[in-house]
PDB file of C-alpha atoms and ligand atoms in Angstrom:
ATOM      1  CA  UNK A   1      68.145  96.813  -4.143  1.00  0.00           C
ATOM      2  CA  UNK A   2      68.830  99.364  -6.884  1.00  0.00           C
ATOM      3  CA  UNK A   3      71.115  98.916  -9.874  1.00  0.00           C
ATOM      4  CA  UNK A   4      73.616 101.673 -10.015  1.00  0.00           C
ATOM      5  CA  UNK A   5      72.570 104.338 -12.460  1.00  0.00           C
ATOM      6  CA  UNK A   6      76.176 104.780 -13.470  1.00  0.00           C
ATOM      7  CA  UNK A   7      76.272 101.130 -14.565  1.00  0.00           C
ATOM      8  CA  UNK A   8      73.064 101.466 -16.566  1.00  0.00           C
ATOM      9  CA  UNK A   9      74.240 104.568 -18.376  1.00  0.00           C
ATOM     10  CA  UNK A  10      77.603 102.973 -18.992  1.00  0.00           C
ATOM     11  CA  UNK A  11      75.792 100.109 -20.752  1.00  0.00           C
ATOM     12  CA  UNK A  12      73.757 102.470 -22.944  1.00  0.00           C
ATOM     13  CA  UNK A  13      76.764 104.355 -24.153  1.00  0.00           C
ATOM     14  CA  UNK A  14      78.890 101.249 -24.476  1.00  0.00           C
ATOM     15  CA  UNK A  15      79.872 100.667 -28.027  1.00  0.00           C
ATOM     16  CA  UNK A  16      78.870 104.155 -29.050  1.00  0.00           C
ATOM     17  CA  UNK A  17      81.433 106.434 -30.451  1.00  0.00           C
ATOM     18  CA  UNK A  18      83.658 107.606 -27.634  1.00  0.00           C
ATOM     19  CA  UNK A  19      84.361 111.044 -29.091  1.00  0.00           C
ATOM     20  CA  UNK A  20      82.540 113.885 -30.789  1.00  0.00           C
ATOM     21  CA  UNK A  21      79.311 115.482 -29.629  1.00  0.00           C
ATOM     22  CA  UNK A  22      76.616 113.777 -27.569  1.00  0.00           C
ATOM     23  CA  UNK A  23      73.759 112.881 -29.921  1.00  0.00           C
ATOM     24  CA  UNK A  24      70.127 113.527 -29.109  1.00  0.00           C
ATOM     25  CA  UNK A  25      69.068 109.873 -29.502  1.00  0.00           C
ATOM     26  CA  UNK A  26      71.769 108.684 -27.087  1.00  0.00           C
ATOM     27  CA  UNK A  27      70.990 111.392 -24.568  1.00  0.00           C
ATOM     28  CA  UNK A  28      67.273 110.597 -24.758  1.00  0.00           C
ATOM     29  CA  UNK A  29      67.961 106.912 -24.126  1.00  0.00           C
ATOM     30  CA  UNK A  30      70.186 107.763 -21.189  1.00  0.00           C
ATOM     31  CA  UNK A  31      67.677 110.158 -19.715  1.00  0.00           C
ATOM     32  CA  UNK A  32      65.011 107.476 -19.798  1.00  0.00           C
ATOM     33  CA  UNK A  33      67.113 105.538 -17.297  1.00  0.00           C
ATOM     34  CA  UNK A  34      67.785 108.652 -15.225  1.00  0.00           C
ATOM     35  CA  UNK A  35      64.067 109.377 -15.128  1.00  0.00           C
ATOM     36  CA  UNK A  36      63.267 105.885 -13.838  1.00  0.00           C
ATOM     37  CA  UNK A  37      66.007 106.183 -11.206  1.00  0.00           C
ATOM     38  CA  UNK A  38      64.627 109.512  -9.972  1.00  0.00           C
ATOM     39  CA  UNK A  39      61.068 108.216  -9.815  1.00  0.00           C
ATOM     40  CA  UNK A  40      62.322 105.129  -7.950  1.00  0.00           C
ATOM     41  CA  UNK A  41      63.989 107.516  -5.505  1.00  0.00           C
ATOM     42  CA  UNK A  42      60.532 109.058  -4.975  1.00  0.00           C
ATOM     43  CA  UNK A  43      61.221 112.424  -6.568  1.00  0.00           C
ATOM     44  CA  UNK A  44      57.993 114.259  -7.467  1.00  0.00           C
ATOM     45  CA  UNK A  45      57.076 113.991 -11.165  1.00  0.00           C
ATOM     46  CA  UNK A  46      57.043 117.736 -12.000  1.00  0.00           C
ATOM     47  CA  UNK A  47      60.486 118.012 -10.419  1.00  0.00           C
ATOM     48  CA  UNK A  48      61.741 115.094 -12.503  1.00  0.00           C
ATOM     49  CA  UNK A  49      60.346 116.628 -15.703  1.00  0.00           C
ATOM     50  CA  UNK A  50      61.925 119.987 -15.016  1.00  0.00           C
ATOM     51  CA  UNK A  51      65.268 118.416 -14.244  1.00  0.00           C
ATOM     52  CA  UNK A  52      65.185 116.240 -17.366  1.00  0.00           C
ATOM     53  CA  UNK A  53      64.533 119.293 -19.524  1.00  0.00           C
ATOM     54  CA  UNK A  54      67.537 121.087 -18.085  1.00  0.00           C
ATOM     55  CA  UNK A  55      69.823 118.085 -18.414  1.00  0.00           C
ATOM     56  CA  UNK A  56      68.792 117.515 -22.020  1.00  0.00           C
ATOM     57  CA  UNK A  57      69.375 121.140 -22.938  1.00  0.00           C
ATOM     58  CA  UNK A  58      72.887 120.945 -21.551  1.00  0.00           C
ATOM     59  CA  UNK A  59      73.782 117.474 -22.797  1.00  0.00           C
ATOM     60  CA  UNK A  60      72.672 117.356 -26.431  1.00  0.00           C
ATOM     61  CA  UNK A  61      75.454 118.571 -28.630  1.00  0.00           C
ATOM     62  CA  UNK A  62      77.946 118.833 -25.786  1.00  0.00           C
ATOM     63  CA  UNK A  63      81.447 117.840 -26.783  1.00  0.00           C
ATOM     64  CA  UNK A  64      82.545 114.608 -25.138  1.00  0.00           C
ATOM     65  CA  UNK A  65      85.596 115.250 -23.052  1.00  0.00           C
ATOM     66  CA  UNK A  66      88.589 113.051 -23.689  1.00  0.00           C
ATOM     67  CA  UNK A  67      88.991 112.108 -20.072  1.00  0.00           C
ATOM     68  CA  UNK A  68      85.544 110.604 -19.556  1.00  0.00           C
ATOM     69  CA  UNK A  69      83.108 108.278 -21.326  1.00  0.00           C
ATOM     70  CA  UNK A  70      79.849 109.729 -22.719  1.00  0.00           C
ATOM     71  CA  UNK A  71      77.959 107.933 -19.925  1.00  0.00           C
ATOM     72  CA  UNK A  72      80.107 109.567 -17.261  1.00  0.00           C
ATOM     73  CA  UNK A  73      79.645 112.908 -18.887  1.00  0.00           C
ATOM     74  CA  UNK A  74      75.840 112.668 -18.860  1.00  0.00           C
ATOM     75  CA  UNK A  75      75.994 111.552 -15.231  1.00  0.00           C
ATOM     76  CA  UNK A  76      78.102 114.584 -14.394  1.00  0.00           C
ATOM     77  CA  UNK A  77      75.518 116.887 -15.982  1.00  0.00           C
ATOM     78  CA  UNK A  78      72.697 115.127 -14.087  1.00  0.00           C
ATOM     79  CA  UNK A  79      74.722 115.383 -10.893  1.00  0.00           C
ATOM     80  CA  UNK A  80      75.292 119.130 -11.358  1.00  0.00           C
ATOM     81  CA  UNK A  81      71.630 119.765 -12.062  1.00  0.00           C
ATOM     82  CA  UNK A  82      70.592 117.688  -9.027  1.00  0.00           C
ATOM     83  CA  UNK A  83      72.853 119.797  -6.854  1.00  0.00           C
ATOM     84  CA  UNK A  84      71.398 122.950  -8.331  1.00  0.00           C
ATOM     85  CA  UNK A  85      67.857 121.733  -7.536  1.00  0.00           C
ATOM     86  CA  UNK A  86      68.811 120.758  -3.991  1.00  0.00           C
ATOM     87  CA  UNK A  87      70.106 124.250  -3.250  1.00  0.00           C
ATOM     88  CA  UNK A  88      73.326 125.428  -1.715  1.00  0.00           C
ATOM     89  CA  UNK A  89      74.765 124.050   1.475  1.00  0.00           C
ATOM     90  CA  UNK A  90      75.926 125.911   4.535  1.00  0.00           C
ATOM     91  CA  UNK A  91      72.477 127.317   5.382  1.00  0.00           C
ATOM     92  CA  UNK A  92      72.976 127.600   9.121  1.00  0.00           C
ATOM     93  CA  UNK A  93      70.317 128.513  11.625  1.00  0.00           C
ATOM     94  CA  UNK A  94      69.492 132.177  11.830  1.00  0.00           C
ATOM     95  CA  UNK A  95      69.925 133.063  15.498  1.00  0.00           C
ATOM     96  CA  UNK A  96      71.466 136.475  14.974  1.00  0.00           C
ATOM     97  CA  UNK A  97      69.050 138.560  16.956  1.00  0.00           C
ATOM     98  CA  UNK A  98      68.760 140.021  20.409  1.00  0.00           C
ATOM     99  CA  UNK A  99      68.279 137.131  22.858  1.00  0.00           C
ATOM    100  CA  UNK A 100      66.213 135.223  23.672  1.00  0.00           C
ATOM    101  CA  UNK A 101      65.879 133.994  20.072  1.00  0.00           C
ATOM    102  CA  UNK A 102      62.770 131.823  19.558  1.00  0.00           C
ATOM    103  CA  UNK A 103      62.936 128.788  17.284  1.00  0.00           C
ATOM    104  CA  UNK A 104      59.595 127.184  16.456  1.00  0.00           C
ATOM    105  CA  UNK A 105      59.506 123.476  15.641  1.00  0.00           C
ATOM    106  CA  UNK A 106      56.519 122.300  13.601  1.00  0.00           C
ATOM    107  CA  UNK A 107      55.506 119.064  11.892  1.00  0.00           C
ATOM    108  CA  UNK A 108      53.426 115.936  12.110  1.00  0.00           C
ATOM    109  CA  UNK A 109      53.487 113.543  15.039  1.00  0.00           C
ATOM    110  CA  UNK A 110      56.212 110.948  14.694  1.00  0.00           C
ATOM    111  CA  UNK A 111      58.275 113.033  12.264  1.00  0.00           C
ATOM    112  CA  UNK A 112      61.036 113.384  14.859  1.00  0.00           C
ATOM    113  CA  UNK A 113      60.142 116.869  16.074  1.00  0.00           C
ATOM    114  CA  UNK A 114      60.887 116.377  19.768  1.00  0.00           C
ATOM    115  CA  UNK A 115      64.096 114.448  19.139  1.00  0.00           C
ATOM    116  CA  UNK A 116      65.210 117.133  16.675  1.00  0.00           C
ATOM    117  CA  UNK A 117      64.428 119.901  19.194  1.00  0.00           C
ATOM    118  CA  UNK A 118      66.850 118.247  21.621  1.00  0.00           C
ATOM    119  CA  UNK A 119      69.438 117.668  18.892  1.00  0.00           C
ATOM    120  CA  UNK A 120      69.370 121.342  17.892  1.00  0.00           C
ATOM    121  CA  UNK A 121      69.509 122.429  21.542  1.00  0.00           C
ATOM    122  CA  UNK A 122      72.524 120.206  22.146  1.00  0.00           C
ATOM    123  CA  UNK A 123      74.341 121.482  19.074  1.00  0.00           C
ATOM    124  CA  UNK A 124      73.653 125.137  19.943  1.00  0.00           C
ATOM    125  CA  UNK A 125      74.811 124.516  23.516  1.00  0.00           C
ATOM    126  CA  UNK A 126      77.976 122.585  22.768  1.00  0.00           C
ATOM    127  CA  UNK A 127      79.123 124.034  19.477  1.00  0.00           C
ATOM    128  CA  UNK A 128      77.801 127.579  19.594  1.00  0.00           C
ATOM    129  CA  UNK A 129      77.988 128.054  23.377  1.00  0.00           C
ATOM    130  CA  UNK A 130      74.393 129.231  23.552  1.00  0.00           C
ATOM    131  CA  UNK A 131      72.264 128.939  26.665  1.00  0.00           C
ATOM    132  CA  UNK A 132      69.166 127.088  25.476  1.00  0.00           C
ATOM    133  CA  UNK A 133      65.719 126.591  26.990  1.00  0.00           C
ATOM    134  CA  UNK A 134      63.307 124.024  25.533  1.00  0.00           C
ATOM    135  CA  UNK A 135      59.531 124.017  26.025  1.00  0.00           C
ATOM    136  CA  UNK A 136      56.927 121.500  24.905  1.00  0.00           C
ATOM    137  CA  UNK A 137      53.665 123.026  23.719  1.00  0.00           C
ATOM    138  CA  UNK A 138      51.962 119.668  23.260  1.00  0.00           C
ATOM    139  CA  UNK A 139      49.063 120.123  25.651  1.00  0.00           C
ATOM    140  CA  UNK A 140      47.209 117.047  24.389  1.00  0.00           C
ATOM    141  CA  UNK A 141      49.957 114.530  24.907  1.00  0.00           C
ATOM    142  CA  UNK A 142      51.497 114.588  28.374  1.00  0.00           C
ATOM    143  CA  UNK A 143      53.875 111.866  27.165  1.00  0.00           C
ATOM    144  CA  UNK A 144      55.350 114.296  24.634  1.00  0.00           C
ATOM    145  CA  UNK A 145      56.012 116.844  27.374  1.00  0.00           C
ATOM    146  CA  UNK A 146      57.681 114.171  29.512  1.00  0.00           C
ATOM    147  CA  UNK A 147      59.747 113.053  26.507  1.00  0.00           C
ATOM    148  CA  UNK A 148      61.196 116.536  26.038  1.00  0.00           C
ATOM    149  CA  UNK A 149      61.881 116.822  29.758  1.00  0.00           C
ATOM    150  CA  UNK A 150      63.731 113.494  29.742  1.00  0.00           C
ATOM    151  CA  UNK A 151      65.755 114.482  26.678  1.00  0.00           C
ATOM    152  CA  UNK A 152      66.653 117.713  28.476  1.00  0.00           C
ATOM    153  CA  UNK A 153      67.825 115.829  31.545  1.00  0.00           C
ATOM    154  CA  UNK A 154      69.835 113.370  29.467  1.00  0.00           C
ATOM    155  CA  UNK A 155      71.605 116.141  27.587  1.00  0.00           C
ATOM    156  CA  UNK A 156      71.892 118.793  30.289  1.00  0.00           C
ATOM    157  CA  UNK A 157      69.517 121.191  28.588  1.00  0.00           C
ATOM    158  CA  UNK A 158      67.022 123.257  30.541  1.00  0.00           C
ATOM    159  CA  UNK A 159      63.324 122.658  29.954  1.00  0.00           C
ATOM    160  CA  UNK A 160      60.442 124.864  30.982  1.00  0.00           C
ATOM    161  CA  UNK A 161      58.697 123.354  34.036  1.00  0.00           C
ATOM    162  CA  UNK A 162      55.448 121.610  33.076  1.00  0.00           C
ATOM    163  CA  UNK A 163      52.312 123.354  34.323  1.00  0.00           C
ATOM    164  CA  UNK A 164      49.064 121.509  33.726  1.00  0.00           C
ATOM    165  CA  UNK A 165      45.988 123.149  32.231  1.00  0.00           C
ATOM    166  CA  UNK A 166      47.781 125.778  30.116  1.00  0.00           C
ATOM    167  CA  UNK A 167      47.150 126.353  26.408  1.00  0.00           C
ATOM    168  CA  UNK A 168      49.947 126.243  23.850  1.00  0.00           C
ATOM    169  CA  UNK A 169      49.791 130.040  23.649  1.00  0.00           C
ATOM    170  CA  UNK A 170      50.122 130.331  27.450  1.00  0.00           C
ATOM    171  CA  UNK A 171      53.149 128.048  27.449  1.00  0.00           C
ATOM    172  CA  UNK A 172      54.798 129.979  24.628  1.00  0.00           C
ATOM    173  CA  UNK A 173      54.383 133.246  26.555  1.00  0.00           C
ATOM    174  CA  UNK A 174      55.675 131.673  29.746  1.00  0.00           C
ATOM    175  CA  UNK A 175      58.699 130.222  27.920  1.00  0.00           C
ATOM    176  CA  UNK A 176      59.617 133.569  26.374  1.00  0.00           C
ATOM    177  CA  UNK A 177      59.253 135.338  29.684  1.00  0.00           C
ATOM    178  CA  UNK A 178      61.313 132.740  31.558  1.00  0.00           C
ATOM    179  CA  UNK A 179      63.990 132.897  28.866  1.00  0.00           C
ATOM    180  CA  UNK A 180      64.172 136.664  29.175  1.00  0.00           C
ATOM    181  CA  UNK A 181      64.299 136.689  32.972  1.00  0.00           C
ATOM    182  CA  UNK A 182      66.808 133.867  33.230  1.00  0.00           C
ATOM    183  CA  UNK A 183      69.135 135.052  30.476  1.00  0.00           C
ATOM    184  CA  UNK A 184      68.673 132.295  27.890  1.00  0.00           C
ATOM    185  CA  UNK A 185      70.033 132.948  24.407  1.00  0.00           C
ATOM    186  CA  UNK A 186      67.685 130.639  22.511  1.00  0.00           C
ATOM    187  CA  UNK A 187      64.271 129.219  23.318  1.00  0.00           C
ATOM    188  CA  UNK A 188      63.093 126.183  21.349  1.00  0.00           C
ATOM    189  CA  UNK A 189      59.320 125.786  21.183  1.00  0.00           C
ATOM    190  CA  UNK A 190      58.280 122.224  20.329  1.00  0.00           C
ATOM    191  CA  UNK A 191      54.693 122.497  19.052  1.00  0.00           C
ATOM    192  CA  UNK A 192      52.150 119.680  19.106  1.00  0.00           C
ATOM    193  CA  UNK A 193      52.027 117.255  16.199  1.00  0.00           C
ATOM    194  CA  UNK A 194      49.068 115.381  14.788  1.00  0.00           C
ATOM    195  CA  UNK A 195      48.822 112.218  12.761  1.00  0.00           C
ATOM    196  CA  UNK A 196      47.576 114.328   9.861  1.00  0.00           C
ATOM    197  CA  UNK A 197      47.258 118.020   9.157  1.00  0.00           C
ATOM    198  CA  UNK A 198      44.049 119.434  10.596  1.00  0.00           C
ATOM    199  CA  UNK A 199      42.564 122.855  11.096  1.00  0.00           C
ATOM    200  CA  UNK A 200      43.032 122.850  14.881  1.00  0.00           C
ATOM    201  CA  UNK A 201      46.717 122.133  14.550  1.00  0.00           C
ATOM    202  CA  UNK A 202      47.259 124.850  11.967  1.00  0.00           C
ATOM    203  CA  UNK A 203      45.310 127.420  13.971  1.00  0.00           C
ATOM    204  CA  UNK A 204      47.333 126.599  17.071  1.00  0.00           C
ATOM    205  CA  UNK A 205      50.683 126.786  15.277  1.00  0.00           C
ATOM    206  CA  UNK A 206      49.654 130.054  13.669  1.00  0.00           C
ATOM    207  CA  UNK A 207      48.712 131.555  17.031  1.00  0.00           C
ATOM    208  CA  UNK A 208      51.974 130.474  18.643  1.00  0.00           C
ATOM    209  CA  UNK A 209      53.920 131.867  15.739  1.00  0.00           C
ATOM    210  CA  UNK A 210      52.240 135.258  16.145  1.00  0.00           C
ATOM    211  CA  UNK A 211      53.055 135.294  19.845  1.00  0.00           C
ATOM    212  CA  UNK A 212      56.644 134.097  19.559  1.00  0.00           C
ATOM    213  CA  UNK A 213      57.715 135.873  16.333  1.00  0.00           C
ATOM    214  CA  UNK A 214      60.354 133.160  15.806  1.00  0.00           C
ATOM    215  CA  UNK A 215      63.670 133.731  14.047  1.00  0.00           C
ATOM    216  CA  UNK A 216      63.269 130.253  12.578  1.00  0.00           C
ATOM    217  CA  UNK A 217      60.156 128.165  11.954  1.00  0.00           C
ATOM    218  CA  UNK A 218      61.516 124.733  11.143  1.00  0.00           C
ATOM    219  CA  UNK A 219      59.364 122.048   9.575  1.00  0.00           C
ATOM    220  CA  UNK A 220      60.523 118.631  10.697  1.00  0.00           C
ATOM    221  CA  UNK A 221      59.712 115.951   8.115  1.00  0.00           C
ATOM    222  CA  UNK A 222      60.422 112.256   7.867  1.00  0.00           C
ATOM    223  CA  UNK A 223      62.410 111.681   4.679  1.00  0.00           C
ATOM    224  CA  UNK A 224      61.172 108.083   4.486  1.00  0.00           C
ATOM    225  CA  UNK A 225      57.620 109.282   3.861  1.00  0.00           C
ATOM    226  CA  UNK A 226      58.818 110.660   0.516  1.00  0.00           C
ATOM    227  CA  UNK A 227      56.292 112.789  -1.301  1.00  0.00           C
ATOM    228  CA  UNK A 228      53.985 112.952   1.726  1.00  0.00           C
ATOM    229  CA  UNK A 229      56.756 114.825   3.522  1.00  0.00           C
ATOM    230  CA  UNK A 230      56.859 117.300   0.657  1.00  0.00           C
ATOM    231  CA  UNK A 231      53.095 117.814   0.716  1.00  0.00           C
ATOM    232  CA  UNK A 232      53.240 118.390   4.478  1.00  0.00           C
ATOM    233  CA  UNK A 233      55.989 120.983   4.068  1.00  0.00           C
ATOM    234  CA  UNK A 234      54.051 122.769   1.347  1.00  0.00           C
ATOM    235  CA  UNK A 235      50.884 122.893   3.462  1.00  0.00           C
ATOM    236  CA  UNK A 236      52.697 124.180   6.558  1.00  0.00           C
ATOM    237  CA  UNK A 237      54.524 126.761   4.498  1.00  0.00           C
ATOM    238  CA  UNK A 238      51.355 128.065   2.876  1.00  0.00           C
ATOM    239  CA  UNK A 239      49.524 128.214   6.159  1.00  0.00           C
ATOM    240  CA  UNK A 240      52.070 129.398   8.719  1.00  0.00           C
ATOM    241  CA  UNK A 241      55.215 130.131   6.730  1.00  0.00           C
ATOM    242  CA  UNK A 242      58.349 128.106   7.382  1.00  0.00           C
ATOM    243  CA  UNK A 243      61.939 129.310   7.170  1.00  0.00           C
ATOM    244  CA  UNK A 244      63.518 125.916   6.594  1.00  0.00           C
ATOM    245  CA  UNK A 245      63.224 122.158   6.738  1.00  0.00           C
ATOM    246  CA  UNK A 246      64.885 119.496   8.869  1.00  0.00           C
ATOM    247  CA  UNK A 247      64.742 116.111   7.146  1.00  0.00           C
ATOM    248  CA  UNK A 248      64.884 113.221   9.585  1.00  0.00           C
ATOM    249  CA  UNK A 249      65.683 109.513   9.144  1.00  0.00           C
ATOM    250  CA  UNK A 250      68.243 110.208   6.456  1.00  0.00           C
ATOM    251  CA  UNK A 251      70.083 107.251   8.014  1.00  0.00           C
ATOM    252  CA  UNK A 252      67.290 105.032   6.655  1.00  0.00           C
ATOM    253  CA  UNK A 253      67.360 103.381   3.254  1.00  0.00           C
ATOM    254  CA  UNK A 254      65.429 106.097   1.401  1.00  0.00           C
ATOM    255  CA  UNK A 255      67.162 107.377  -1.698  1.00  0.00           C
ATOM    256  CA  UNK A 256      66.782 111.051  -0.893  1.00  0.00           C
ATOM    257  CA  UNK A 257      64.041 111.865  -3.380  1.00  0.00           C
ATOM    258  CA  UNK A 258      62.139 113.795  -0.713  1.00  0.00           C
ATOM    259  CA  UNK A 259      65.113 116.119  -0.284  1.00  0.00           C
ATOM    260  CA  UNK A 260      65.172 116.901  -3.972  1.00  0.00           C
ATOM    261  CA  UNK A 261      61.452 117.648  -4.195  1.00  0.00           C
ATOM    262  CA  UNK A 262      61.420 119.531  -0.894  1.00  0.00           C
ATOM    263  CA  UNK A 263      63.548 122.374  -2.143  1.00  0.00           C
ATOM    264  CA  UNK A 264      61.964 122.500  -5.582  1.00  0.00           C
ATOM    265  CA  UNK A 265      58.365 122.440  -4.324  1.00  0.00           C
ATOM    266  CA  UNK A 266      58.580 124.691  -1.245  1.00  0.00           C
ATOM    267  CA  UNK A 267      61.483 126.936  -2.226  1.00  0.00           C
ATOM    268  CA  UNK A 268      62.663 126.682   1.381  1.00  0.00           C
ATOM    269  CA  UNK A 269      66.140 125.448   2.274  1.00  0.00           C
ATOM    270  CA  UNK A 270      66.834 122.148   3.965  1.00  0.00           C
ATOM    271  CA  UNK A 271      68.857 123.378   6.923  1.00  0.00           C
ATOM    272  CA  UNK A 272      69.703 120.186   8.761  1.00  0.00           C
ATOM    273  CA  UNK A 273      69.323 116.430   8.462  1.00  0.00           C
ATOM    274  CA  UNK A 274      68.678 113.843  11.158  1.00  0.00           C
ATOM    275  CA  UNK A 275      70.795 110.736  10.808  1.00  0.00           C
ATOM    276  CA  UNK A 276      69.882 108.627  13.830  1.00  0.00           C
ATOM    277  CA  UNK A 277      68.055 108.467  17.128  1.00  0.00           C
ATOM    278  CA  UNK A 278      70.849 109.783  19.326  1.00  0.00           C
ATOM    279  CA  UNK A 279      71.025 113.422  20.377  1.00  0.00           C
ATOM    280  CA  UNK A 280      74.172 114.078  18.349  1.00  0.00           C
ATOM    281  CA  UNK A 281      72.838 112.464  15.140  1.00  0.00           C
ATOM    282  CA  UNK A 282      72.288 115.802  13.402  1.00  0.00           C
ATOM    283  CA  UNK A 283      74.234 117.038  10.395  1.00  0.00           C
ATOM    284  CA  UNK A 284      74.404 120.041   8.125  1.00  0.00           C
ATOM    285  CA  UNK A 285      72.767 119.523   4.761  1.00  0.00           C
ATOM    286  CA  UNK A 286      75.172 118.590   1.950  1.00  0.00           C
ATOM    287  CA  UNK A 287      73.553 118.603  -1.520  1.00  0.00           C
ATOM    288  CA  UNK A 288      76.626 116.857  -2.911  1.00  0.00           C
ATOM    289  CA  UNK A 289      76.038 113.767  -0.774  1.00  0.00           C
ATOM    290  CA  UNK A 290      72.323 113.593  -1.563  1.00  0.00           C
ATOM    291  CA  UNK A 291      72.991 113.945  -5.290  1.00  0.00           C
ATOM    292  CA  UNK A 292      75.453 111.066  -5.080  1.00  0.00           C
ATOM    293  CA  UNK A 293      72.947 108.970  -3.172  1.00  0.00           C
ATOM    294  CA  UNK A 294      70.151 109.584  -5.660  1.00  0.00           C
ATOM    295  CA  UNK A 295      72.371 108.619  -8.567  1.00  0.00           C
ATOM    296  CA  UNK A 296      73.449 105.446  -6.748  1.00  0.00           C
TER     297      UNK A 296
HETATM  298  P1  LIG B 301      57.648 113.608  17.213  1.00  0.00           P
HETATM  299  O1  LIG B 301      56.350 112.908  17.481  1.00  0.00           O
HETATM  300  O2  LIG B 301      57.614 114.318  15.900  1.00  0.00           O
HETATM  301  O3  LIG B 301      58.092 114.504  18.316  1.00  0.00           O
HETATM  302  O4  LIG B 301      58.738 112.456  17.013  1.00  0.00           O
HETATM  303  P2  LIG B 301      59.875 111.942  18.003  1.00  0.00           P
HETATM  304  O5  LIG B 301      60.915 112.964  18.187  1.00  0.00           O
HETATM  305  O6  LIG B 301      59.245 111.361  19.219  1.00  0.00           O
HETATM  306  O7  LIG B 301      60.512 110.790  17.113  1.00  0.00           O
HETATM  307  C1  LIG B 301      59.804 109.614  16.758  1.00  0.00           C
HETATM  308  C2  LIG B 301      60.806 108.460  16.644  1.00  0.00           C
HETATM  309  O8  LIG B 301      61.699 108.697  15.568  1.00  0.00           O
HETATM  310  C3  LIG B 301      61.681 108.297  17.873  1.00  0.00           C
HETATM  311  O9  LIG B 301      61.815 106.915  18.143  1.00  0.00           O
HETATM  312  C4  LIG B 301      63.006 108.913  17.457  1.00  0.00           C
HETATM  313  O10 LIG B 301      64.104 108.342  18.145  1.00  0.00           O
HETATM  314  C5  LIG B 301      63.040 108.575  15.988  1.00  0.00           C
HETATM  315  N1  LIG B 301      63.879 109.507  15.194  1.00  0.00           N
HETATM  316  C6  LIG B 301      63.842 110.862  15.165  1.00  0.00           C
HETATM  317  N2  LIG B 301      64.750 111.356  14.284  1.00  0.00           N
HETATM  318  C7  LIG B 301      65.383 110.289  13.741  1.00  0.00           C
HETATM  319  C8  LIG B 301      66.431 110.137  12.747  1.00  0.00           C
HETATM  320  O11 LIG B 301      66.969 111.091  12.170  1.00  0.00           O
HETATM  321  N3  LIG B 301      66.813 108.838  12.453  1.00  0.00           N
HETATM  322  C9  LIG B 301      66.228 107.754  13.062  1.00  0.00           C
HETATM  323  N4  LIG B 301      66.657 106.561  12.709  1.00  0.00           N
HETATM  324  N5  LIG B 301      65.248 107.872  13.967  1.00  0.00           N
HETATM  325  C10 LIG B 301      64.820 109.108  14.318  1.00  0.00           C
END
């Protein structure tokens, strides 16, 4: 679907002098292609502009190394700057607190919030040997509560028993209390989603956050929705404050532009990525891989 950026840049620099310093005209021509590639990958325009400025400043006048072609050298600079924008890897979950440690999951309906709650619970259980309790706070959609319960049963993770007629705040309190009494290390609170951000949703999430005082408030966003995912993250962060992002559907054919904008626009780290529907399809975030994917 996409021509490789490396090929395009190779063509631009083809026939140009292979040694000496990179000239401004050549760099500008190359960056035009890079810019198109980034916009095609759905990176937000201000982020593209900022990145281009930094690449240009580093590339113009740089000595061409003997071991690489000018095209490869520009790509390396772009690659480094992409990685810088994406942030560092190894940002694990912060669960270093007296148990039970609350983790709040927020995001729009369909973003993968419930699936991701189960994925995180499974990883914390199996890899980190934590005793995890999950609770659904989605009082408007009984199906969502059942979904979490089923995921719990399938993956041997405890879920808070469903009690009808309670508010999200009531359920959060009950979950924290149960976790304390029953010796759970981590309690994952899966808040309700909506098709779009609305005042009710924000007020509810805000209230639950005050009650739970979570160690992590993770915004789950669908990477395939591109810049909409970034806008959602920004809005949630401004309103309730998030500590990190989980980008789902990174197994899809998106180019990763959302990841790049996410960090630059919200300033919050991408902590994990979802790479499939199964409960173990969760990975740490690796900027290196995303940078490679964006460059094609
Ligand atoms: P919620 O409404 O935000 O709780 O979303 P769900 O957890 O119900 O997920 C919606 C759909 O997306 C389900 O069919 C999930 O299996 C699917 N899903 C979630 N995460 C991923 C992912 O990383 N990759 C893929 N391919 N599908 C995902």
